[in-house]
CSV table of C-alpha atoms and ligand atoms in Angstrom, one decimal:
chain,number,residue,atom,x,y,z
A,1,MET,CA,31.7,-63.5,39.5
A,2,ALA,CA,30.8,-59.9,38.7
A,3,SER,CA,33.4,-58.0,37.0
A,4,GLY,CA,33.9,-54.8,34.9
A,5,VAL,CA,31.9,-51.5,34.5
A,6,LEU,CA,28.4,-51.2,32.7
A,7,VAL,CA,27.4,-47.7,31.6
A,8,TYR,CA,23.7,-47.0,30.9
A,9,ALA,CA,23.7,-45.5,27.5
A,10,ASP,CA,21.4,-42.3,27.6
A,11,HIS,CA,20.3,-41.0,24.2
A,12,ARG,CA,18.0,-38.5,22.7
A,13,GLU,CA,16.6,-38.1,19.2
A,14,GLY,CA,19.1,-40.5,17.8
A,15,SER,CA,22.2,-39.1,19.4
A,16,VAL,CA,24.2,-40.5,22.5
A,17,LEU,CA,24.2,-37.7,25.2
A,18,ALA,CA,27.6,-36.2,26.0
A,19,GLY,CA,27.1,-37.5,29.6
A,20,THR,CA,27.1,-41.0,28.5
A,21,LYS,CA,30.5,-40.5,26.7
A,22,GLU,CA,31.9,-38.9,30.1
A,23,ALA,CA,30.6,-42.1,32.0
A,24,LEU,CA,32.3,-44.3,29.4
A,25,GLY,CA,35.7,-42.4,30.0
A,26,ALA,CA,35.3,-42.9,33.9
A,27,ALA,CA,34.3,-46.5,33.3
A,28,ARG,CA,37.5,-47.0,31.3
A,29,ARG,CA,39.7,-45.7,34.0
A,30,LEU,CA,37.8,-47.8,36.5
A,31,ALA,CA,38.0,-51.0,34.8
A,32,ASP,CA,41.7,-50.5,34.3
A,33,GLN,CA,42.0,-50.6,38.1
A,34,ILE,CA,39.2,-53.2,39.1
A,35,GLY,CA,39.6,-55.3,35.9
A,36,GLY,CA,37.1,-56.8,33.6
A,37,PRO,CA,35.3,-55.1,30.5
A,38,VAL,CA,33.6,-51.9,29.9
A,39,SER,CA,30.0,-52.6,28.6
A,40,ALA,CA,27.0,-50.3,27.7
A,41,ALA,CA,23.3,-50.9,28.1
A,42,LEU,CA,21.7,-49.4,25.1
A,43,ILE,CA,17.8,-49.4,25.3
A,44,GLY,CA,15.3,-48.0,22.9
A,45,ASN,CA,13.4,-48.4,19.7
A,46,GLY,CA,15.7,-48.4,16.5
A,47,VAL,CA,18.7,-47.5,18.5
A,48,ALA,CA,21.1,-50.4,17.4
A,49,GLY,CA,22.9,-47.9,15.1
A,50,LEU,CA,24.3,-46.1,18.2
A,51,ALA,CA,26.3,-49.2,19.3
A,52,GLN,CA,29.2,-48.1,17.2
A,53,GLU,CA,29.4,-44.7,18.7
A,54,LEU,CA,29.5,-46.3,22.2
A,55,ILE,CA,32.3,-48.6,21.1
A,56,GLN,CA,34.3,-45.8,19.7
A,57,SER,CA,33.9,-43.9,23.1
A,58,GLY,CA,35.2,-46.7,25.2
A,59,ALA,CA,32.8,-49.7,25.2
A,60,ASP,CA,34.0,-53.2,24.7
A,61,THR,CA,30.6,-54.7,24.4
A,62,VAL,CA,27.2,-53.0,23.8
A,63,TYR,CA,24.0,-55.0,25.1
A,64,VAL,CA,21.2,-53.8,23.0
A,65,ALA,CA,17.5,-54.0,23.8
A,66,ASP,CA,15.8,-52.7,20.9
A,67,ALA,CA,11.9,-53.1,20.5
A,68,PRO,CA,9.0,-50.9,19.6
A,69,ALA,CA,7.6,-50.9,23.4
A,70,LEU,CA,10.9,-49.1,24.3
A,71,ASP,CA,10.2,-46.2,22.0
A,72,LYS,CA,9.6,-43.7,24.7
A,73,TYR,CA,11.2,-43.9,28.2
A,74,THR,CA,9.0,-45.1,31.0
A,75,ASN,CA,10.4,-46.9,34.1
A,76,ALA,CA,7.9,-49.7,33.8
A,77,THR,CA,9.4,-50.7,30.3
A,78,TYR,CA,13.1,-49.6,30.8
A,79,LEU,CA,13.5,-51.3,34.2
A,80,PRO,CA,13.1,-54.8,33.2
A,81,ALA,CA,15.1,-54.2,30.0
A,82,LEU,CA,18.0,-52.8,32.1
A,83,ASP,CA,17.5,-55.7,34.5
A,84,ALA,CA,17.9,-58.2,31.7
A,85,ILE,CA,21.1,-56.5,30.5
A,86,VAL,CA,22.7,-56.3,34.0
A,87,SER,CA,21.8,-59.9,34.6
A,88,GLN,CA,23.5,-61.0,31.3
A,89,ALA,CA,26.7,-58.6,31.7
A,90,ASP,CA,27.1,-59.3,35.4
A,91,PRO,CA,29.1,-55.9,36.0
A,92,ALA,CA,30.7,-55.1,39.3
A,93,VAL,CA,29.9,-51.5,38.8
A,94,VAL,CA,26.9,-49.6,37.0
A,95,LEU,CA,27.4,-45.9,35.9
A,96,PHE,CA,24.6,-43.7,35.0
A,97,SER,CA,25.2,-40.0,33.9
A,98,LYS,CA,22.9,-37.6,35.5
A,99,SER,CA,19.7,-36.8,33.4
A,100,LEU,CA,16.1,-36.6,33.9
A,101,VAL,CA,15.9,-40.2,32.6
A,102,THR,CA,18.6,-41.5,35.0
A,103,LEU,CA,17.4,-39.5,38.0
A,104,ASP,CA,14.2,-41.7,37.7
A,105,LEU,CA,15.7,-45.1,36.5
A,106,ALA,CA,18.9,-45.5,38.7
A,107,PRO,CA,17.2,-45.2,42.1
A,108,ARG,CA,14.4,-47.6,41.0
A,109,PHE,CA,16.9,-49.8,39.7
A,110,ALA,CA,19.1,-49.9,42.7
A,111,PHE,CA,15.9,-50.5,44.9
A,112,ARG,CA,15.0,-53.4,42.5
A,113,ARG,CA,18.4,-55.0,43.0
A,114,GLY,CA,18.6,-54.2,46.7
A,115,VAL,CA,21.9,-52.3,46.4
A,116,GLY,CA,23.2,-48.8,47.3
A,117,LEU,CA,23.4,-46.0,44.8
A,118,ALA,CA,25.7,-42.9,45.2
A,119,ASN,CA,23.9,-40.0,43.4
A,120,ASP,CA,25.4,-36.7,41.8
A,121,VAL,CA,28.9,-38.0,42.1
A,122,ILE,CA,31.7,-35.8,40.9
A,123,ASP,CA,34.7,-38.0,41.4
A,124,LEU,CA,35.5,-41.8,41.7
A,125,LYS,CA,38.4,-43.6,43.1
A,126,VAL,CA,39.3,-47.3,43.7
A,127,GLU,CA,40.2,-48.6,47.2
A,128,ASN,CA,40.6,-52.4,48.0
A,129,GLY,CA,38.9,-53.3,44.8
A,130,GLN,CA,35.8,-51.2,45.8
A,131,VAL,CA,34.7,-48.0,44.1
A,132,ILE,CA,34.4,-44.9,46.4
A,133,ALA,CA,32.6,-41.9,45.1
A,134,SER,CA,33.0,-38.3,46.2
A,135,ARG,CA,29.7,-36.1,46.1
A,136,PRO,CA,29.0,-32.5,47.3
A,137,VAL,CA,26.7,-32.3,50.3
A,138,TYR,CA,25.1,-29.3,52.2
A,139,GLY,CA,24.6,-27.4,49.0
A,140,GLY,CA,28.2,-27.8,47.8
A,141,SER,CA,29.9,-26.5,51.0
A,142,ALA,CA,31.2,-30.0,52.0
A,143,MET,CA,32.2,-33.3,50.2
A,144,ALA,CA,31.2,-36.7,51.3
A,145,GLU,CA,32.9,-40.1,50.4
A,146,VAL,CA,30.3,-42.7,49.8
A,147,LEU,CA,30.7,-46.5,49.4
A,148,PRO,CA,27.4,-47.9,47.9
A,149,GLU,CA,27.1,-51.5,49.3
A,150,GLY,CA,26.1,-54.5,47.4
A,151,THR,CA,26.8,-55.8,43.8
A,152,PRO,CA,26.9,-54.0,41.5
A,153,GLN,CA,27.9,-50.9,43.0
A,154,MET,CA,25.9,-48.0,41.2
A,155,PHE,CA,26.7,-44.4,40.8
A,156,THR,CA,25.1,-41.5,39.0
A,157,ILE,CA,27.6,-39.1,37.6
A,158,ARG,CA,27.2,-35.3,37.4
A,159,GLY,CA,27.8,-33.9,34.0
A,160,LYS,CA,31.2,-32.3,32.9
A,161,THR,CA,33.0,-33.8,35.8
A,162,GLN,CA,34.6,-36.8,33.9
A,163,GLU,CA,36.8,-36.6,30.8
A,164,PRO,CA,35.5,-38.5,28.0
A,165,LEU,CA,37.9,-40.6,25.8
A,166,THR,CA,39.0,-39.3,22.3
A,167,PRO,CA,36.6,-41.2,19.9
A,168,ASP,CA,38.6,-43.9,18.2
A,169,PRO,CA,36.7,-45.0,14.8
A,170,SER,CA,39.1,-47.9,14.7
A,171,ARG,CA,37.9,-49.5,17.9
A,172,GLN,CA,36.3,-52.9,17.7
A,173,GLY,CA,33.8,-54.1,20.1
A,174,ASN,CA,30.9,-56.7,20.3
A,175,VAL,CA,27.2,-55.9,19.9
A,176,VAL,CA,24.9,-58.3,21.9
A,177,PRO,CA,21.2,-58.2,21.2
A,178,VAL,CA,19.1,-58.8,24.3
A,179,SER,CA,15.6,-59.8,23.8
A,180,VAL,CA,13.3,-58.6,26.6
A,181,THR,CA,9.7,-59.1,27.1
A,182,VAL,CA,8.1,-55.7,28.2
A,183,SER,CA,4.5,-54.8,28.5
A,184,GLU,CA,3.1,-51.4,29.0
A,185,GLY,CA,3.1,-50.3,32.5
A,186,PRO,CA,0.5,-48.1,34.4
A,187,VAL,CA,2.1,-45.0,32.8
A,188,LYS,CA,1.6,-44.4,29.2
A,189,VAL,CA,3.5,-41.5,27.3
A,190,ILE,CA,0.8,-40.0,25.1
A,191,ASP,CA,2.6,-37.0,23.7
A,192,GLN,CA,6.0,-35.4,24.0
A,193,GLN,CA,6.5,-31.5,23.3
A,194,LYS,CA,10.0,-30.2,22.4
A,195,GLU,CA,10.7,-26.8,24.1
A,196,ARG,CA,11.6,-24.3,21.4
A,197,ALA,CA,15.3,-23.2,21.8
A,198,SER,CA,17.7,-21.1,19.8
A,199,GLY,CA,21.4,-20.6,19.9
A,200,PRO,CA,23.7,-23.2,21.7
A,201,LYS,CA,22.6,-25.5,24.5
A,202,LEU,CA,23.6,-24.3,28.0
A,203,GLN,CA,25.6,-27.4,28.4
A,204,ASP,CA,27.6,-26.8,25.3
A,205,ALA,CA,28.0,-23.1,25.3
A,206,THR,CA,31.5,-21.6,25.7
A,207,ARG,CA,30.0,-18.3,26.7
A,208,ILE,CA,27.2,-17.8,29.0
A,209,VAL,CA,25.4,-14.6,30.3
A,210,SER,CA,23.4,-15.5,33.4
A,211,GLY,CA,20.7,-13.5,35.1
A,212,GLY,CA,19.4,-13.4,38.7
A,213,ARG,CA,16.7,-12.0,40.8
A,214,GLY,CA,18.0,-8.6,40.2
A,215,ILE,CA,17.0,-8.7,36.5
A,216,GLY,CA,13.4,-8.6,37.4
A,217,GLU,CA,10.3,-9.7,35.7
A,218,ALA,CA,10.2,-7.6,32.5
A,219,LYS,CA,10.7,-9.6,29.4
A,220,GLU,CA,12.7,-6.7,27.8
A,221,ASN,CA,15.3,-7.0,30.7
A,222,TRP,CA,15.9,-10.6,29.7
A,223,ARG,CA,16.0,-9.6,26.1
A,224,GLN,CA,19.0,-7.4,27.0
A,225,LEU,CA,21.0,-10.5,28.3
A,226,GLU,CA,19.7,-12.5,25.1
A,227,GLU,CA,21.2,-9.6,23.0
A,228,LEU,CA,24.7,-9.8,24.9
A,229,ALA,CA,24.7,-13.5,24.6
A,230,GLU,CA,24.0,-13.3,20.9
A,231,VAL,CA,26.9,-10.9,20.2
A,232,LEU,CA,29.1,-13.4,22.2
A,233,GLY,CA,27.8,-16.5,20.2
A,234,GLY,CA,26.6,-17.9,23.7
A,235,ALA,CA,23.7,-18.8,25.7
A,236,VAL,CA,21.5,-17.3,28.4
A,237,GLY,CA,21.3,-19.1,31.9
A,238,ALA,CA,19.5,-18.0,35.1
A,239,SER,CA,19.6,-18.5,38.9
A,240,ARG,CA,17.0,-20.4,40.6
A,241,ALA,CA,15.4,-17.4,42.1
A,242,ALA,CA,14.5,-16.1,38.5
A,243,VAL,CA,13.3,-19.6,37.6
A,244,ASP,CA,11.0,-19.9,40.7
A,245,ALA,CA,9.7,-16.5,40.1
A,246,GLY,CA,8.5,-17.9,36.7
A,247,TRP,CA,10.5,-15.2,34.8
A,248,VAL,CA,12.4,-17.8,32.6
A,249,PRO,CA,11.8,-21.4,32.0
A,250,THR,CA,13.3,-24.3,34.3
A,251,HIS,CA,15.9,-25.5,31.7
A,252,MET,CA,17.8,-22.2,32.0
A,253,GLN,CA,18.5,-22.9,35.8
A,254,ILE,CA,22.4,-23.1,36.6
A,255,GLY,CA,23.3,-24.7,40.0
A,256,LEU,CA,23.0,-27.5,42.3
A,257,THR,CA,19.4,-28.4,41.3
A,258,GLY,CA,19.8,-27.1,37.7
A,259,THR,CA,22.4,-27.6,34.9
A,260,THR,CA,26.1,-27.8,35.5
A,261,VAL,CA,28.1,-25.7,33.1
A,262,SER,CA,31.8,-25.1,32.5
A,263,PRO,CA,32.1,-22.4,29.7
A,264,ASP,CA,35.2,-20.2,29.0
A,265,LEU,CA,33.2,-17.2,30.1
A,266,TYR,CA,30.5,-17.0,32.6
A,267,ILE,CA,28.9,-13.5,33.1
A,268,ALA,CA,26.8,-13.6,36.3
A,269,VAL,CA,24.4,-10.5,36.2
A,270,ALA,CA,22.6,-9.6,39.3
A,271,ILE,CA,23.3,-12.9,40.9
A,272,SER,CA,24.4,-12.9,44.5
A,273,GLY,CA,26.7,-15.9,44.4
A,274,ALA,CA,24.9,-18.4,46.7
A,275,VAL,CA,26.9,-21.7,47.0
A,276,GLN,CA,24.0,-23.6,45.4
A,277,HIS,CA,24.3,-21.4,42.4
A,278,MET,CA,28.2,-21.4,42.3
A,279,ALA,CA,27.9,-25.3,42.3
A,280,GLY,CA,26.6,-25.3,38.8
A,281,CYS,CA,29.2,-22.8,37.3
A,282,SER,CA,32.4,-22.9,39.5
A,283,GLY,CA,34.0,-24.9,36.6
A,284,ALA,CA,34.0,-21.8,34.3
A,285,LYS,CA,37.3,-20.7,33.2
A,286,THR,CA,36.6,-17.0,33.7
A,287,ILE,CA,33.7,-15.6,35.8
A,288,VAL,CA,32.7,-11.9,35.5
A,289,ALA,CA,30.3,-10.7,38.0
A,290,ILE,CA,28.0,-7.6,37.5
A,291,ASN,CA,26.3,-6.6,40.8
A,292,LYS,CA,25.4,-3.3,42.5
A,293,ASP,CA,26.2,-4.7,46.1
A,294,PRO,CA,29.9,-4.6,46.6
A,295,GLU,CA,29.6,-7.1,49.5
A,296,ALA,CA,27.9,-9.8,47.1
A,297,ALA,CA,29.5,-13.1,47.6
A,298,ILE,CA,30.0,-13.6,43.8
A,299,PHE,CA,32.8,-11.0,43.9
A,300,LYS,CA,34.9,-13.4,45.8
A,301,GLN,CA,34.4,-16.1,43.1
A,302,ALA,CA,34.7,-13.8,40.0
A,303,ARG,CA,38.0,-13.1,38.2
A,304,PHE,CA,36.5,-9.8,37.1
A,305,GLY,CA,33.9,-7.8,39.0
A,306,VAL,CA,31.9,-4.7,37.9
A,307,GLU,CA,30.1,-3.0,40.8
A,308,GLY,CA,27.1,-1.0,39.3
A,309,ASP,CA,23.7,-1.3,38.0
A,310,TRP,CA,23.4,-3.8,35.2
A,311,LYS,CA,20.8,-1.7,33.4
A,312,LYS,CA,23.7,0.8,32.7
A,313,ILE,CA,26.4,-1.7,32.3
A,314,ILE,CA,24.9,-4.4,30.0
A,315,PRO,CA,23.7,-2.0,27.2
A,316,ALA,CA,27.0,-0.3,27.2
A,317,LEU,CA,28.9,-3.6,27.1
A,318,THR,CA,26.9,-5.0,24.2
A,319,LYS,CA,27.3,-1.7,22.2
A,320,GLU,CA,30.9,-1.9,22.7
A,321,LEU,CA,31.1,-5.5,21.8
A,322,LYS,CA,29.0,-4.9,18.7
A,323,ALA,CA,31.3,-2.1,17.6
A,324,MET,CA,34.3,-4.4,17.8
A,325,MET,CA,32.9,-7.3,15.9
B,1,FAD,C1,18.6,-27.2,48.1
B,1,FAD,C2,18.8,-25.9,47.4
B,1,FAD,C3,19.1,-26.0,45.9
B,1,FAD,C4,19.1,-24.8,45.3
B,1,FAD,N1,19.6,-25.0,44.1
B,1,FAD,C5,20.0,-23.7,43.3
B,1,FAD,C6,20.3,-23.8,42.0
B,1,FAD,O1,20.6,-24.8,41.3
B,1,FAD,N2,20.6,-22.6,41.2
B,1,FAD,C7,20.5,-21.5,42.1
B,1,FAD,O2,20.8,-20.5,41.4
B,1,FAD,N3,20.1,-21.4,43.3
B,1,FAD,C8,19.9,-22.5,44.0
B,1,FAD,N4,19.4,-22.4,45.1
B,1,FAD,C9,18.9,-21.0,45.7
B,1,FAD,C10,20.2,-20.2,46.2
B,1,FAD,O3,20.3,-20.6,47.5
B,1,FAD,C11,19.7,-18.7,46.2
B,1,FAD,O4,18.7,-18.5,46.8
B,1,FAD,C12,19.7,-18.2,44.7
B,1,FAD,O5,20.7,-18.8,43.8
B,1,FAD,C13,19.7,-16.8,44.7
B,1,FAD,O6,19.4,-16.4,43.3
B,1,FAD,P1,19.9,-14.8,42.9
B,1,FAD,O7,21.5,-14.7,43.2
B,1,FAD,O8,19.5,-14.5,41.6
B,1,FAD,O9,19.1,-13.9,43.9
B,1,FAD,P2,19.3,-13.1,45.2
B,1,FAD,O10,20.2,-13.7,46.3
B,1,FAD,O11,18.3,-12.4,45.8
B,1,FAD,O12,20.6,-11.9,44.5
B,1,FAD,C14,20.1,-10.9,43.6
B,1,FAD,C15,21.3,-10.2,43.3
B,1,FAD,O13,21.0,-9.2,42.4
B,1,FAD,C16,21.8,-7.8,42.7
B,1,FAD,N5,21.1,-6.8,42.0
B,1,FAD,C17,19.8,-6.4,42.2
B,1,FAD,N6,19.5,-5.4,41.5
B,1,FAD,C18,20.6,-5.2,40.7
B,1,FAD,C19,20.9,-4.3,39.6
B,1,FAD,N7,20.0,-3.3,39.3
B,1,FAD,N8,22.2,-4.4,39.1
B,1,FAD,C20,23.2,-5.2,39.5
B,1,FAD,N9,22.8,-6.0,40.7
B,1,FAD,C21,21.6,-6.2,41.0
B,1,FAD,C22,21.6,-7.9,44.4
B,1,FAD,O14,22.7,-7.1,44.8
B,1,FAD,C23,21.9,-9.4,44.6
B,1,FAD,O15,23.3,-9.6,44.9
B,1,FAD,C24,19.2,-23.5,46.0
B,1,FAD,C25,18.8,-23.4,47.3
B,1,FAD,C26,18.6,-24.7,48.0
B,1,FAD,C27,18.2,-24.6,49.3
């Protein structure tokens, strides 16, 4: 009979993603209530070395499908590998952390298995031995409780909503190699280009300066936000309006359909404070809003508000901070 919780171990460039460790923390807490082991599905080429990191983060058993054909993610190759692992582990619950890979993999796998999937989950609880998820709906203005039907129950978890366990280097676990026969599917990854980025990643930054439509198109305007972020040792984010306008790249978008961040300090510059934007930054410890419209919704969410034109405020703030450093 199916038991325990399996986590899909998402990794990039030889490192386990932070979201996977958060999912392992959630898996441990669920397994304590529904019983059974916590396992991880590790798929890729030359990835076996990551198994120990997964064990330290909470996995009892790591199932590893390691093959040259699994070098780059395609659903045609990863789906059969995950299928083989889930058949062997027979978990009651499968958790994915939300990423570009799992947004493709999880629904396809749920369809393949004929079971339900709750997407973009921010909380999990157990009732009568079954896992129920909470997820934001209507752009974050309401919460829905969802019970995915079938076995295993499947969930994709939003980043920064679950606590990872403190890594324990003395934790012992099993590593189980799983052999899978994969053949190239109709899609072939020919090349991958890494986006050039400097400074801390948005997800990891403790200080974020974020710009909205009111910043405008000019590169020099965005350069001013970068300068403030540099002084603070932080990163620059943006609203979807700025991304959709093509002023900044997609990876900078914060919000419901962008990245979820929870920095110590979030400075929202010329951002109105739409619910879809706030869904991605309401976890910030302190929000500072700079906006020329005193009625802007962002002022209701911010701890500190500065009413005025950012073009005057940002250079003055950067200058003062530089003088203090
Ligand atoms: C399904 C769905 C998903 C979405 N997902 C996201 C998401 O992930 N992230 C996201 O951000 N949005 C998202 N949106 C869009 C969201 O609803 C808003 O349209 C968007 O956040 C608005 O961006 P903004 O605040 O930059 O622009 P606006 O709402 O146009 O606000 C611009 C602000 O700049 C101020 N301003 C202008 N000039 C100055 C100045 N010189 N000095 C100071 N202030 C100034 C104005 O007073 C105004 O408050 C989503 C919408 C939908 C329907």
